[in-house]
PDB file of C-alpha atoms in Angstrom:
ATOM      1  CA  MET A   1     -13.419 -14.548  28.995  1.00  0.00           C
ATOM      2  CA  PRO A   2     -15.815 -12.291  27.286  1.00  0.00           C
ATOM      3  CA  THR A   3     -18.815 -13.409  25.245  1.00  0.00           C
ATOM      4  CA  TYR A   4     -19.587 -12.403  21.661  1.00  0.00           C
ATOM      5  CA  THR A   5     -22.722 -12.367  19.650  1.00  0.00           C
ATOM      6  CA  ASP A   6     -22.609 -14.656  16.499  1.00  0.00           C
ATOM      7  CA  HIS A   7     -22.860 -11.666  14.243  1.00  0.00           C
ATOM      8  CA  THR A   8     -19.709 -10.273  15.990  1.00  0.00           C
ATOM      9  CA  ILE A   9     -17.937 -13.393  15.688  1.00  0.00           C
ATOM     10  CA  GLU A  10     -18.674 -13.895  11.863  1.00  0.00           C
ATOM     11  CA  TYR A  11     -17.737 -10.168  11.141  1.00  0.00           C
ATOM     12  CA  TRP A  12     -14.185 -10.466  12.735  1.00  0.00           C
ATOM     13  CA  ALA A  13     -13.834 -13.849  11.305  1.00  0.00           C
ATOM     14  CA  ASN A  14     -14.206 -12.516   7.864  1.00  0.00           C
ATOM     15  CA  VAL A  15     -11.714  -9.710   8.635  1.00  0.00           C
ATOM     16  CA  TYR A  16      -9.301 -12.127  10.180  1.00  0.00           C
ATOM     17  CA  LYS A  17      -9.354 -14.557   7.304  1.00  0.00           C
ATOM     18  CA  ALA A  18      -9.265 -11.772   4.766  1.00  0.00           C
ATOM     19  CA  CYS A  19      -6.184 -10.248   6.459  1.00  0.00           C
ATOM     20  CA  ARG A  20      -4.392 -13.576   6.245  1.00  0.00           C
ATOM     21  CA  LEU A  21      -3.301 -13.477  10.023  1.00  0.00           C
ATOM     22  CA  GLU A  22      -3.261 -16.903  10.629  1.00  0.00           C
ATOM     23  CA  GLY A  23      -0.106 -16.905   8.643  1.00  0.00           C
ATOM     24  CA  GLU A  24       1.305 -14.355  11.069  1.00  0.00           C
ATOM     25  CA  ASN A  25       0.849 -16.595  13.874  1.00  0.00           C
ATOM     26  CA  VAL A  26      -1.874 -14.679  15.320  1.00  0.00           C
ATOM     27  CA  THR A  27      -4.891 -17.016  16.614  1.00  0.00           C
ATOM     28  CA  PHE A  28      -8.324 -16.092  15.953  1.00  0.00           C
ATOM     29  CA  ALA A  29      -9.077 -15.961  19.861  1.00  0.00           C
ATOM     30  CA  SER A  30      -6.315 -13.402  20.490  1.00  0.00           C
ATOM     31  CA  PHE A  31      -7.494 -11.241  17.339  1.00  0.00           C
ATOM     32  CA  LEU A  32     -11.007 -11.252  18.795  1.00  0.00           C
ATOM     33  CA  GLU A  33      -9.812  -9.762  22.007  1.00  0.00           C
ATOM     34  CA  ASN A  34      -8.787  -6.640  20.362  1.00  0.00           C
ATOM     35  CA  PRO A  35      -8.753  -6.831  16.678  1.00  0.00           C
ATOM     36  CA  GLN A  36      -8.265  -3.026  16.066  1.00  0.00           C
ATOM     37  CA  SER A  37      -4.950  -3.267  17.877  1.00  0.00           C
ATOM     38  CA  ILE A  38      -3.801  -6.327  15.998  1.00  0.00           C
ATOM     39  CA  LEU A  39      -4.858  -4.677  12.585  1.00  0.00           C
ATOM     40  CA  GLN A  40      -2.701  -1.715  13.763  1.00  0.00           C
ATOM     41  CA  HIS A  41       0.192  -3.662  14.916  1.00  0.00           C
ATOM     42  CA  PHE A  42       0.155  -5.149  11.454  1.00  0.00           C
ATOM     43  CA  GLY A  43      -0.196  -1.898   9.360  1.00  0.00           C
ATOM     44  CA  MET A  44      -3.658  -3.029   8.474  1.00  0.00           C
ATOM     45  CA  ASP A  45      -5.662  -0.117  10.048  1.00  0.00           C
ATOM     46  CA  ASP A  46      -7.714   0.586   6.701  1.00  0.00           C
ATOM     47  CA  ALA A  47      -8.527  -3.199   6.207  1.00  0.00           C
ATOM     48  CA  ILE A  48     -12.152  -2.804   7.255  1.00  0.00           C
ATOM     49  CA  GLU A  49     -12.499   0.304   4.905  1.00  0.00           C
ATOM     50  CA  VAL A  50     -11.003  -1.736   2.136  1.00  0.00           C
ATOM     51  CA  MET A  51     -13.134  -4.724   2.337  1.00  0.00           C
ATOM     52  CA  GLU A  52     -16.287  -2.408   2.734  1.00  0.00           C
ATOM     53  CA  SER A  53     -15.242  -1.067  -0.745  1.00  0.00           C
ATOM     54  CA  GLY A  54     -15.491  -4.499  -2.057  1.00  0.00           C
ATOM     55  CA  PHE A  55     -11.520  -5.487  -2.166  1.00  0.00           C
ATOM     56  CA  LEU A  56      -9.384  -7.689  -0.202  1.00  0.00           C
ATOM     57  CA  PRO A  57      -6.828  -5.863   2.357  1.00  0.00           C
ATOM     58  CA  LEU A  58      -3.252  -5.958   1.615  1.00  0.00           C
ATOM     59  CA  LEU A  59      -1.285  -9.098   2.249  1.00  0.00           C
ATOM     60  CA  PRO A  60       0.815  -8.906   5.652  1.00  0.00           C
ATOM     61  CA  LYS A  61       4.032  -8.515   3.719  1.00  0.00           C
ATOM     62  CA  GLN A  62       2.544  -5.788   1.480  1.00  0.00           C
ATOM     63  CA  ALA A  63       1.317  -4.018   4.649  1.00  0.00           C
ATOM     64  CA  ARG A  64       4.839  -4.109   6.135  1.00  0.00           C
ATOM     65  CA  LEU A  65       6.214  -2.865   2.967  1.00  0.00           C
ATOM     66  CA  ARG A  66       3.722  -0.056   2.886  1.00  0.00           C
ATOM     67  CA  ARG A  67       4.430   0.796   6.552  1.00  0.00           C
ATOM     68  CA  MET A  68       8.042   1.148   5.621  1.00  0.00           C
ATOM     69  CA  LEU A  69       7.527   3.312   2.622  1.00  0.00           C
ATOM     70  CA  ASP A  70       5.389   5.637   4.509  1.00  0.00           C
ATOM     71  CA  GLY A  71       8.079   6.185   6.958  1.00  0.00           C
ATOM     72  CA  PHE A  72      10.180   7.804   4.207  1.00  0.00           C
ATOM     73  CA  MET A  73       7.260  10.072   3.295  1.00  0.00           C
ATOM     74  CA  PRO A  74       7.891  12.900   5.667  1.00  0.00           C
ATOM     75  CA  ALA A  75      11.554  13.177   4.396  1.00  0.00           C
ATOM     76  CA  CYS A  76       9.983  13.861   0.964  1.00  0.00           C
ATOM     77  CA  GLU A  77       7.992  17.028   2.144  1.00  0.00           C
ATOM     78  CA  SER A  78       9.905  20.328   2.276  1.00  0.00           C
ATOM     79  CA  VAL A  79       9.539  22.754   5.002  1.00  0.00           C
ATOM     80  CA  THR A  80       7.104  24.912   2.873  1.00  0.00           C
ATOM     81  CA  GLY A  81       5.063  21.851   2.426  1.00  0.00           C
ATOM     82  CA  GLN A  82       5.764  21.377  -1.272  1.00  0.00           C
ATOM     83  CA  LEU A  83       6.360  17.800  -2.140  1.00  0.00           C
ATOM     84  CA  ILE A  84       9.558  16.820  -3.384  1.00  0.00           C
ATOM     85  CA  PRO A  85       9.549  13.709  -5.674  1.00  0.00           C
ATOM     86  CA  LEU A  86      11.331  10.522  -4.407  1.00  0.00           C
ATOM     87  CA  ARG A  87      13.323  10.391  -7.729  1.00  0.00           C
ATOM     88  CA  PRO A  88      14.557  13.378  -9.755  1.00  0.00           C
ATOM     89  CA  LYS A  89      12.508  14.099 -12.778  1.00  0.00           C
ATOM     90  CA  ALA A  90      13.850  12.718 -16.032  1.00  0.00           C
ATOM     91  CA  THR A  91      15.726  15.440 -18.098  1.00  0.00           C
ATOM     92  CA  LYS A  92      16.735  15.112 -21.508  1.00  0.00           C
ATOM     93  CA  GLN A  93      20.587  14.367 -21.684  1.00  0.00           C
ATOM     94  CA  ARG A  94      22.571  15.583 -25.001  1.00  0.00           C
ATOM     95  CA  GLY A  95      24.210  12.678 -26.547  1.00  0.00           C
ATOM     96  CA  ILE A  96      24.927  11.012 -29.880  1.00  0.00           C
ATOM     97  CA  ALA A  97      21.221  10.651 -30.718  1.00  0.00           C
ATOM     98  CA  ASP A  98      20.558  14.456 -30.844  1.00  0.00           C
ATOM     99  CA  ASN A  99      22.747  14.669 -34.053  1.00  0.00           C
ATOM    100  CA  ILE A 100      20.593  11.942 -35.969  1.00  0.00           C
ATOM    101  CA  PRO A 101      18.051  13.452 -38.231  1.00  0.00           C
ATOM    102  CA  ILE A 102      14.368  12.376 -37.453  1.00  0.00           C
ATOM    103  CA  VAL A 103      12.566  10.948 -40.710  1.00  0.00           C
ATOM    104  CA  ASN A 104       8.876  11.037 -41.133  1.00  0.00           C
ATOM    105  CA  TRP A 105       8.315   8.142 -43.022  1.00  0.00           C
ATOM    106  CA  GLY A 106       4.905   9.410 -44.099  1.00  0.00           C
ATOM    107  CA  GLN A 107       6.833  12.032 -46.241  1.00  0.00           C
ATOM    108  CA  ALA A 108       9.673  12.305 -48.622  1.00  0.00           C
ATOM    109  CA  ALA A 109      12.809  13.461 -47.076  1.00  0.00           C
ATOM    110  CA  ALA A 110      14.034  16.889 -48.264  1.00  0.00           C
TER     111      ALA A 110
END
């Protein structure tokens, strides 16, 4: 079993707690053996950078959702590299409201 310095244990303990991995049935001992692999497994590759920026990493459920949504992104990029929006742009539809005059209440109607 490898030995770790107090600094290393404290550093990874902070990451482990911030990522809430205990709720995912990951023991701290198993996390400490290969923390990067476990973070990658849960979709939390950026947890350390996020924490260094002063924020908490995503919750495990949020990280799973992000991974799922990221899986859709390549389908949204065209062959030319142009990004295609996930939903169509809103366009004005003609309807009954188009025939209603717009009144500017600050002026008298003509």
